[in-house]
Coordinates of C-alpha atoms in Angstrom, one line a residue:
M632 CA -61.8 -43.2 77.2
K633 CA -59.8 -44.6 80.1
Q634 CA -56.7 -44.5 78.1
S635 CA -57.3 -40.9 77.1
S636 CA -57.9 -40.0 80.8
N637 CA -54.7 -41.7 81.9
T638 CA -52.7 -39.9 79.1
T639 CA -54.2 -36.6 80.2
A640 CA -53.3 -37.3 83.8
V641 CA -49.7 -38.2 82.9
R642 CA -49.4 -35.1 80.7
V643 CA -50.8 -32.8 83.4
T644 CA -48.6 -34.3 86.1
G645 CA -45.5 -34.0 83.9
N646 CA -46.2 -30.4 83.2
L647 CA -47.0 -29.7 86.8
I648 CA -43.5 -31.0 87.8
W649 CA -41.8 -28.8 85.2
R650 CA -43.8 -25.8 86.3
L651 CA -43.1 -26.6 90.0
A652 CA -39.4 -27.0 89.3
E653 CA -39.4 -23.6 87.5
R654 CA -41.2 -21.9 90.3
V655 CA -39.2 -23.4 93.1
G656 CA -35.9 -22.8 91.2
A657 CA -36.7 -19.2 90.3
K658 CA -38.4 -18.2 93.6
G659 CA -35.7 -20.0 95.5
V660 CA -33.0 -17.9 93.8
E661 CA -35.1 -14.7 94.3
F662 CA -35.6 -15.6 97.9
L663 CA -31.9 -16.1 98.6
V664 CA -31.0 -12.9 96.8
S665 CA -33.7 -10.9 98.6
I666 CA -32.2 -12.1 101.9
I667 CA -28.7 -11.0 100.8
L668 CA -30.0 -7.6 99.7
A669 CA -32.1 -7.2 102.9
R670 CA -28.9 -7.6 104.9
I671 CA -27.1 -5.0 102.7
L672 CA -29.9 -2.4 102.2
A673 CA -31.9 -0.6 104.8
P674 CA -35.7 -1.3 105.3
S675 CA -36.5 2.2 104.0
V676 CA -35.0 1.3 100.6
Y677 CA -37.4 -1.6 100.3
G678 CA -40.2 0.8 101.4
E679 CA -39.3 3.1 98.5
I680 CA -39.4 0.4 95.9
A681 CA -42.7 -0.9 97.3
L682 CA -44.2 2.6 96.8
I683 CA -43.4 2.5 93.1
T684 CA -44.3 -1.1 92.5
V685 CA -47.9 -0.3 93.6
F686 CA -48.4 1.5 90.4
I687 CA -46.3 -0.8 88.2
T688 CA -48.2 -3.8 89.5
I689 CA -51.6 -2.2 88.7
L690 CA -50.6 -1.3 85.2
Q691 CA -49.1 -4.8 84.7
V692 CA -52.7 -6.2 84.9
F693 CA -53.5 -4.3 81.7
V694 CA -50.6 -6.0 80.0
D695 CA -52.6 -9.2 79.8
S696 CA -56.0 -7.4 79.3
G697 CA -57.6 -10.8 80.0
L698 CA -56.7 -11.8 76.5
G699 CA -54.0 -14.3 77.5
N700 CA -56.5 -16.3 79.5
A701 CA -59.0 -15.9 76.7
L702 CA -56.5 -17.6 74.3
I703 CA -56.0 -20.4 76.8
Q704 CA -59.7 -20.9 77.4
K705 CA -60.7 -20.9 73.7
K706 CA -60.6 -24.4 72.4
D707 CA -59.8 -23.6 68.7
A708 CA -57.5 -20.6 69.1
D709 CA -55.3 -20.3 66.0
Y710 CA -52.5 -18.2 64.5
L711 CA -54.9 -15.3 63.7
D712 CA -56.0 -15.2 67.4
F713 CA -52.5 -15.3 68.8
S714 CA -51.1 -12.8 66.3
T715 CA -54.0 -10.4 66.8
V716 CA -53.5 -10.4 70.6
F717 CA -49.7 -10.0 70.2
F718 CA -49.9 -6.8 68.1
F719 CA -52.7 -5.4 70.3
N720 CA -50.6 -6.0 73.4
I721 CA -47.5 -4.3 72.0
F722 CA -49.5 -1.2 71.1
F723 CA -51.4 -1.1 74.4
C724 CA -48.3 -1.5 76.5
L725 CA -46.5 1.3 74.7
C726 CA -49.5 3.5 75.5
L727 CA -49.5 2.5 79.1
Y728 CA -45.8 3.2 79.4
F729 CA -46.3 6.7 77.8
L730 CA -48.9 7.5 80.4
L731 CA -46.7 6.3 83.2
F732 CA -43.8 8.3 81.9
L733 CA -45.9 11.5 82.0
A734 CA -47.4 10.6 85.4
A735 CA -44.1 9.8 87.1
P736 CA -43.6 13.4 88.5
L737 CA -47.1 13.3 89.9
I738 CA -46.6 10.0 91.6
A739 CA -43.2 11.2 93.1
N740 CA -44.9 14.3 94.3
F741 CA -47.7 12.3 95.9
Y742 CA -45.0 10.6 98.1
E743 CA -43.2 13.9 98.5
N744 CA -40.0 12.5 97.0
N745 CA -39.0 13.9 93.6
E746 CA -36.0 11.5 93.4
L747 CA -38.5 8.7 92.6
T748 CA -39.4 10.2 89.1
P749 CA -36.5 8.6 87.2
V750 CA -36.9 5.4 89.1
I751 CA -40.5 5.1 88.1
R752 CA -39.7 5.8 84.4
V753 CA -37.0 3.2 84.2
L754 CA -38.8 0.5 86.2
G755 CA -41.9 1.1 84.0
L756 CA -40.0 -0.4 81.0
T757 CA -40.9 -3.8 82.5
I758 CA -44.4 -3.2 81.2
V759 CA -43.3 -2.9 77.6
I760 CA -41.0 -6.0 77.9
S761 CA -43.8 -8.0 79.5
G762 CA -46.1 -7.1 76.6
V763 CA -43.7 -8.7 74.2
K764 CA -43.6 -12.0 76.1
N765 CA -47.3 -12.2 77.1
V766 CA -48.5 -14.1 74.1
Q767 CA -45.6 -16.5 74.2
Q768 CA -46.6 -17.3 77.8
A769 CA -50.2 -17.9 76.7
Y770 CA -48.9 -20.2 73.9
V771 CA -46.8 -22.2 76.3
S772 CA -49.7 -22.6 78.8
K773 CA -52.3 -23.5 76.2
H774 CA -50.1 -26.2 74.7
M775 CA -48.7 -27.2 78.1
L776 CA -45.1 -26.7 77.2
F777 CA -44.1 -25.8 80.7
R778 CA -40.6 -27.1 80.3
R779 CA -39.9 -23.9 78.3
F780 CA -40.8 -21.8 81.3
F781 CA -38.2 -23.6 83.4
F782 CA -35.2 -22.4 81.2
A783 CA -36.6 -18.9 80.6
T784 CA -37.4 -18.0 84.1
L785 CA -34.4 -19.6 85.7
G786 CA -32.0 -17.9 83.3
G787 CA -33.5 -14.5 83.9
T788 CA -33.6 -15.0 87.7
I789 CA -30.0 -16.1 88.1
G790 CA -28.7 -13.3 85.9
A791 CA -30.8 -10.7 87.7
A792 CA -29.4 -12.0 91.0
G793 CA -25.9 -11.3 90.1
V794 CA -26.8 -7.8 88.8
G795 CA -28.8 -6.9 91.9
I796 CA -26.2 -8.1 94.4
A797 CA -23.3 -6.4 92.6
M798 CA -25.0 -3.1 92.4
A799 CA -26.1 -3.3 96.0
Y800 CA -22.5 -3.9 97.1
L801 CA -21.4 -0.9 95.0
G802 CA -23.8 1.3 97.1
L803 CA -26.4 2.0 94.4
G804 CA -29.3 1.5 96.8
I805 CA -32.7 1.4 95.1
W806 CA -31.2 1.2 91.6
A807 CA -29.9 -2.3 92.5
L808 CA -33.5 -3.4 92.9
V809 CA -34.6 -1.6 89.7
A810 CA -31.9 -3.2 87.6
Q811 CA -32.6 -6.6 89.1
Q812 CA -36.3 -6.5 88.0
I813 CA -35.6 -5.2 84.5
F814 CA -32.8 -7.6 83.9
N815 CA -35.0 -10.5 85.1
V816 CA -37.9 -9.8 82.8
L817 CA -35.7 -8.9 79.8
V818 CA -33.7 -12.2 79.9
D819 CA -36.8 -14.2 80.7
T820 CA -38.4 -12.7 77.5
I821 CA -35.4 -13.3 75.3
I822 CA -35.0 -17.0 76.3
L823 CA -38.7 -17.6 75.9
W824 CA -38.6 -16.3 72.4
V825 CA -35.6 -18.4 71.5
T826 CA -37.0 -21.7 73.0
V827 CA -40.7 -21.3 71.9
K828 CA -41.0 -21.5 68.1
W829 CA -44.2 -19.5 67.8
R830 CA -43.9 -16.3 65.9
P831 CA -46.5 -13.7 65.1
K832 CA -47.7 -13.5 61.5
K833 CA -48.6 -10.3 59.6
C834 CA -52.3 -10.6 60.3
F835 CA -54.9 -8.9 62.6
S836 CA -58.6 -9.3 63.1
I837 CA -60.8 -6.9 64.9
E838 CA -63.6 -9.5 65.0
R839 CA -61.3 -12.0 66.7
L840 CA -60.2 -9.4 69.1
K841 CA -63.7 -8.5 70.0
A842 CA -64.7 -12.2 70.5
L843 CA -61.7 -12.8 72.8
Y844 CA -62.3 -9.6 74.7
S845 CA -65.9 -10.5 75.4
Y846 CA -64.5 -13.3 77.6
G847 CA -61.3 -11.6 78.6
W848 CA -62.5 -8.2 79.7
K849 CA -64.4 -9.7 82.7
L850 CA -61.2 -11.4 83.8
L851 CA -59.3 -8.1 83.3
A852 CA -61.8 -6.3 85.5
S853 CA -61.6 -9.0 88.1
H854 CA -57.8 -9.1 88.2
L855 CA -57.7 -5.3 88.2
L856 CA -60.0 -5.2 91.2
D857 CA -58.0 -7.8 93.0
T858 CA -54.7 -6.1 92.3
I859 CA -55.9 -2.6 93.2
Y860 CA -57.3 -4.1 96.4
G861 CA -54.0 -5.8 97.2
E862 CA -51.8 -2.8 96.3
I863 CA -54.0 -0.1 97.9
R864 CA -52.9 -1.5 101.3
Q865 CA -49.3 -0.7 100.4
L866 CA -50.3 2.7 99.1
I867 CA -52.1 3.5 102.4
I868 CA -49.3 2.2 104.6
G869 CA -46.7 4.1 102.6
K870 CA -48.6 7.3 102.7
K871 CA -50.1 7.2 106.2
Y872 CA -47.4 5.4 108.0
S873 CA -43.6 5.0 107.6
K874 CA -41.5 3.4 104.8
S875 CA -40.2 1.0 107.4
D876 CA -43.7 -0.1 108.4
L877 CA -44.3 -0.8 104.7
A878 CA -41.0 -2.7 104.4
Y879 CA -41.9 -4.9 107.5
Y880 CA -45.3 -5.6 106.1
N881 CA -44.0 -6.6 102.7
R882 CA -41.0 -8.6 104.0
A883 CA -43.3 -10.7 106.3
K884 CA -45.5 -11.5 103.3
Q885 CA -42.5 -12.7 101.3
F886 CA -41.9 -15.8 103.4
P887 CA -45.4 -17.4 103.0
L888 CA -45.7 -16.0 99.5
F889 CA -42.5 -17.9 98.5
V890 CA -44.3 -21.2 99.4
T891 CA -47.8 -20.4 98.0
S892 CA -46.5 -18.8 94.8
N893 CA -44.5 -21.9 94.0
I894 CA -47.2 -24.4 94.8
N895 CA -50.3 -22.4 93.9
T896 CA -48.9 -20.8 90.7
S897 CA -47.6 -24.2 89.5
I898 CA -51.0 -25.9 90.0
N899 CA -53.0 -23.0 88.7
S900 CA -51.0 -22.6 85.5
V901 CA -51.4 -26.3 84.6
L902 CA -54.9 -26.8 86.0
F903 CA -56.6 -24.0 84.1
P904 CA -55.6 -25.2 80.6
A905 CA -56.2 -28.8 81.6
M906 CA -59.7 -28.0 82.9
S907 CA -60.4 -25.9 79.8
N908 CA -59.7 -28.9 77.6
V909 CA -62.4 -30.9 79.4
Q910 CA -64.8 -28.0 80.2
D911 CA -67.8 -29.9 78.8
N912 CA -67.3 -32.8 81.2
K913 CA -68.6 -31.5 84.6
A914 CA -67.5 -34.7 86.5
R915 CA -63.9 -34.4 85.2
V916 CA -63.7 -30.7 86.2
K917 CA -65.0 -31.5 89.6
S918 CA -62.6 -34.3 90.1
M919 CA -59.7 -32.0 89.0
T920 CA -60.9 -29.3 91.4
R921 CA -61.2 -31.6 94.3
R922 CA -57.8 -33.2 93.7
A923 CA -56.2 -29.7 93.4
I924 CA -57.7 -28.6 96.7
K925 CA -56.7 -31.7 98.6
T926 CA -53.2 -32.0 97.2
S927 CA -52.2 -28.4 97.4
T928 CA -53.7 -28.1 100.9
Y929 CA -51.7 -31.2 102.0
I930 CA -48.5 -29.6 100.7
M931 CA -49.1 -26.0 101.7
T932 CA -50.6 -26.2 105.1
P933 CA -47.6 -27.6 107.1
F934 CA -45.4 -25.0 105.5
M935 CA -47.8 -22.2 106.6
V936 CA -48.1 -23.6 110.2
G937 CA -44.3 -24.2 110.3
L938 CA -43.5 -20.7 109.2
A939 CA -45.9 -19.2 111.7
V940 CA -44.5 -21.1 114.7
C941 CA -40.8 -20.6 113.6
G942 CA -41.1 -17.0 112.6
E943 CA -39.1 -15.2 115.2
P944 CA -35.9 -17.4 115.1
L945 CA -36.2 -17.6 111.3
I946 CA -36.3 -13.8 110.8
R947 CA -33.6 -13.1 113.4
L948 CA -31.2 -15.7 111.8
I949 CA -31.9 -14.8 108.1
L950 CA -32.7 -11.1 108.1
T951 CA -31.0 -10.0 111.4
E952 CA -32.6 -8.2 114.4
K953 CA -33.5 -5.1 112.5
W954 CA -36.4 -7.0 110.7
L955 CA -38.0 -8.6 113.9
P956 CA -41.0 -6.2 113.8
A957 CA -42.1 -8.2 110.7
T958 CA -42.8 -11.3 112.9
P959 CA -46.4 -10.7 113.9
Y960 CA -47.3 -9.8 110.3
L961 CA -45.7 -13.1 109.2
V962 CA -48.1 -15.1 111.5
I963 CA -51.1 -13.3 110.0
F964 CA -50.0 -13.9 106.4
C965 CA -49.4 -17.6 107.1
I966 CA -53.0 -18.0 108.4
T967 CA -54.3 -16.1 105.4
Y968 CA -52.5 -18.1 102.8
T969 CA -53.5 -21.4 104.3
F970 CA -56.8 -21.1 102.6
Q971 CA -55.4 -20.2 99.2
P972 CA -56.1 -23.7 97.6
I973 CA -59.8 -23.3 98.0
H974 CA -59.7 -19.8 96.5
S975 CA -57.6 -20.8 93.5
A976 CA -59.1 -24.2 92.6
N977 CA -62.7 -22.8 92.6
L978 CA -61.8 -19.8 90.5
N979 CA -59.9 -22.0 88.0
A980 CA -62.9 -24.2 87.6
I981 CA -65.2 -21.1 87.0
K982 CA -62.8 -19.7 84.4
A983 CA -62.3 -23.0 82.6
M984 CA -66.0 -23.4 82.2
G985 CA -66.2 -20.1 80.5
R986 CA -68.0 -18.3 83.2
S987 CA -65.9 -15.1 83.4
D988 CA -69.2 -13.3 84.2
I989 CA -69.5 -15.1 87.5
F990 CA -65.8 -14.6 88.1
L991 CA -66.2 -10.8 87.8
K992 CA -69.3 -10.8 90.1
L993 CA -67.4 -12.7 92.8
E994 CA -64.6 -10.2 92.7
I995 CA -66.9 -7.2 93.0
I996 CA -68.6 -8.8 96.1
K997 CA -65.3 -9.8 97.7
K998 CA -63.5 -6.6 97.1
T999 CA -66.5 -4.5 98.4
I1000 CA -66.4 -6.4 101.6
G1001 CA -62.6 -6.2 101.7
M1002 CA -62.6 -2.4 101.1
V1003 CA -65.1 -1.8 103.9
L1004 CA -62.9 -3.8 106.3
L1005 CA -59.8 -2.0 105.1
L1006 CA -61.2 1.5 105.4
S1007 CA -62.6 0.7 108.8
T1008 CA -59.2 -0.5 110.2
M1009 CA -56.7 1.8 108.4
W1010 CA -57.0 4.4 111.3
F1011 CA -55.9 1.9 113.9
G1012 CA -52.5 0.9 112.6
V1013 CA -50.8 -1.4 110.2
M1014 CA -51.5 -4.5 112.4
A1015 CA -55.3 -3.8 112.3
M1016 CA -55.1 -3.6 108.5
A1017 CA -53.3 -6.9 108.4
Y1018 CA -56.1 -8.5 110.5
S1019 CA -58.7 -7.1 108.1
L1020 CA -56.9 -9.0 105.3
L1021 CA -57.3 -12.2 107.3
V1022 CA -61.0 -11.7 107.9
S1023 CA -61.5 -10.8 104.2
S1024 CA -59.6 -14.0 103.1
V1025 CA -61.8 -16.3 105.2
T1026 CA -64.9 -14.6 103.9
S1027 CA -63.7 -14.8 100.3
Q1028 CA -63.2 -18.5 100.3
L1029 CA -66.8 -19.1 101.1
I1030 CA -67.8 -16.6 98.3
N1031 CA -65.5 -18.3 95.7
S1032 CA -66.8 -21.7 96.4
W1033 CA -70.5 -20.8 96.2
P1034 CA -71.1 -20.9 92.4
N1035 CA -69.6 -24.4 92.2
R1036 CA -72.5 -25.8 94.3
K1037 CA -74.4 -25.7 91.0
L1038 CA -71.7 -25.6 88.4
L1039 CA -69.8 -28.7 89.7
D1040 CA -72.1 -30.0 92.5
Y1041 CA -69.2 -29.4 94.8
K1042 CA -70.4 -27.8 98.0
Y1043 CA -68.4 -25.7 100.4
E1044 CA -69.1 -28.2 103.2
E1045 CA -67.4 -30.9 101.1
Q1046 CA -64.4 -28.7 100.4
I1047 CA -64.0 -28.0 104.1
L1048 CA -64.2 -31.7 104.9
D1049 CA -61.6 -32.3 102.2
I1050 CA -59.1 -29.9 103.9
L1051 CA -59.9 -30.5 107.6
P1052 CA -57.6 -33.6 108.1
C1053 CA -54.6 -31.6 106.7
L1054 CA -55.4 -28.7 109.0
G1055 CA -55.7 -31.0 112.0
I1056 CA -52.4 -32.8 111.6
S1057 CA -50.6 -29.5 110.7
I1058 CA -51.8 -28.0 114.0
A1059 CA -50.8 -31.1 115.8
M1060 CA -47.4 -30.8 114.3
G1061 CA -47.1 -27.1 115.0
I1062 CA -47.7 -27.3 118.8
P1063 CA -44.6 -29.3 119.8
V1064 CA -42.5 -27.5 117.1
Y1065 CA -43.4 -24.1 118.6
F1066 CA -42.2 -25.0 122.1
I1067 CA -38.7 -26.0 120.9
K1068 CA -37.7 -22.3 120.9
Y1069 CA -37.9 -22.3 124.7
L1070 CA -35.2 -25.0 125.1
G1071 CA -32.5 -22.3 125.0
F1072 CA -30.6 -23.3 121.8
N1073 CA -29.3 -20.8 119.4
D1074 CA -31.5 -19.9 116.4
L1075 CA -29.8 -22.2 113.9
V1076 CA -30.0 -25.2 116.1
T1077 CA -33.6 -24.4 117.1
L1078 CA -34.6 -24.2 113.4
I1079 CA -32.9 -27.4 112.5
I1080 CA -34.7 -29.3 115.4
Q1081 CA -38.0 -27.7 114.5
F1082 CA -37.7 -28.6 110.9
F1083 CA -36.9 -32.3 111.3
L1084 CA -39.4 -32.7 114.2
G1085 CA -42.1 -31.1 112.1
V1086 CA -41.4 -33.3 109.0
A1087 CA -41.3 -36.5 111.2
I1088 CA -44.6 -35.7 112.9
Y1089 CA -46.4 -34.7 109.7
I1090 CA -45.3 -37.7 107.6
G1091 CA -45.8 -40.0 110.6
L1092 CA -49.4 -38.8 111.2
S1093 CA -50.1 -39.0 107.4
K1094 CA -49.0 -42.7 107.3
L1095 CA -50.8 -43.5 110.6
F1096 CA -54.1 -42.2 109.3
H1097 CA -53.6 -43.3 105.7
F1098 CA -54.0 -39.9 104.2
D1099 CA -55.4 -40.0 100.6
S1100 CA -53.2 -37.0 99.5
F1101 CA -50.1 -38.6 100.9
D1102 CA -50.7 -41.9 99.1
Y1103 CA -51.6 -40.0 95.9
I1104 CA -48.3 -38.0 95.9
I1105 CA -46.2 -41.1 96.7
S1106 CA -48.0 -43.2 94.0
T1107 CA -47.6 -40.3 91.5
V1108 CA -43.9 -39.9 92.1
K1109 CA -43.4 -43.7 91.9
G1110 CA -45.3 -43.8 88.6
L1111 CA -43.2 -41.1 87.1
F1112 CA -40.0 -42.9 88.1
K1113 CA -41.3 -46.2 86.6
K1114 CA -42.2 -44.4 83.4
K1115 CA -38.7 -42.9 83.2
S1116 CA -37.1 -46.3 83.9
K1117 CA -39.2 -48.0 81.1
K1118 CA -38.2 -45.2 78.7
E1119 CA -34.5 -45.6 79.5
V1120 CA -34.8 -49.4 79.0
S1121 CA -36.6 -49.0 75.7
E1122 CA -33.9 -46.6 74.5

């Protein structure tokens, strides 16, 4: 049993590293490209694309229909299950695109900009392309073949970067951003199909589809609620306020999202199938959940605190003065995303144990509270709406953790105690780092000093207080290097 646990741990860690490398590589390229494009394009152009992606993002939730997660969660999913979901997804995505194509003029008219109609119709093609690769992604996740994601995602991202920058320099404006997104998902899909050997067979089962959907529809409804709730803020800002306000709001979110999407997505995508494989062992699931919270908090929190205290010189240096109004939003988003590990780890445990019914109930409760806060603050400006998101996030972490008091015997109080040490030393690091900007150096020098000072303080305090997560990360990295060395010697 011990050997099996060790083998699983090594496999999970190896896949986590590949997934993290893929996320960091892809998001790193996207982040650099977005900076280049932000310096070329006006904030209003980003505001226009954000208006459109509100609807595309909502429809994208239906692409999965919860069936991808159902395939991962089902222990004995076979070729008939995967082929059934594949053909259903293709048909469903074509229907979605047809509806979007017809609705494009209405959406453009809603924003009082008829020029958006062709943009919506072209960008909507990403829905169809995503439908083709959806089951391949589920197959990779279920069998923990995350190395394949690395090559697919990085190939699409690098190619899309060249397309987007070239078109922006040619003065094509919003079409540069549209082409970038389509090229990315298209190349991503092609490479995934080439590198993953799974192919659909000519088979389909209504019974299998119903069985998978009985689990998946609750996740679909949950994700739909979450996406609509997230996107409706953009819709309200874009309609009630200016395109520039929307651009500042979205641009501020991009910095912390770069960190959280890399760390959180990597951990979640590996953790969910790993938990699903041991879903009958409550102690193992609790252990995985606790380790995920502690490790991701240890990695993520110093980044969030660092971004918050370095926001102004960072934005001025990277995006230029025209983006400085995004700074206060950046601070709010950094605080909000600090608690993301508690959200994600608890929800992954609930999904892995097959309780999609609880997952849906949690989303309904959270989004009801969030909508009340949003509708109450939307009249007082974009900043008030951002603060409502922060309050909603703090409330949601308590709600997400509540079911695991019984499911895993892992109480919220324990979870807070697990993350408090990381929060404490991150704040201790952030205070001296913040005051560096008053020394009078230029932005580049200020950021360099802040970075190295922050790293030194955080690692120094971690070693001084013998942090469990610090020791765990160091021992894991050493173990992987030892394993690699032994493999090279044996070869």
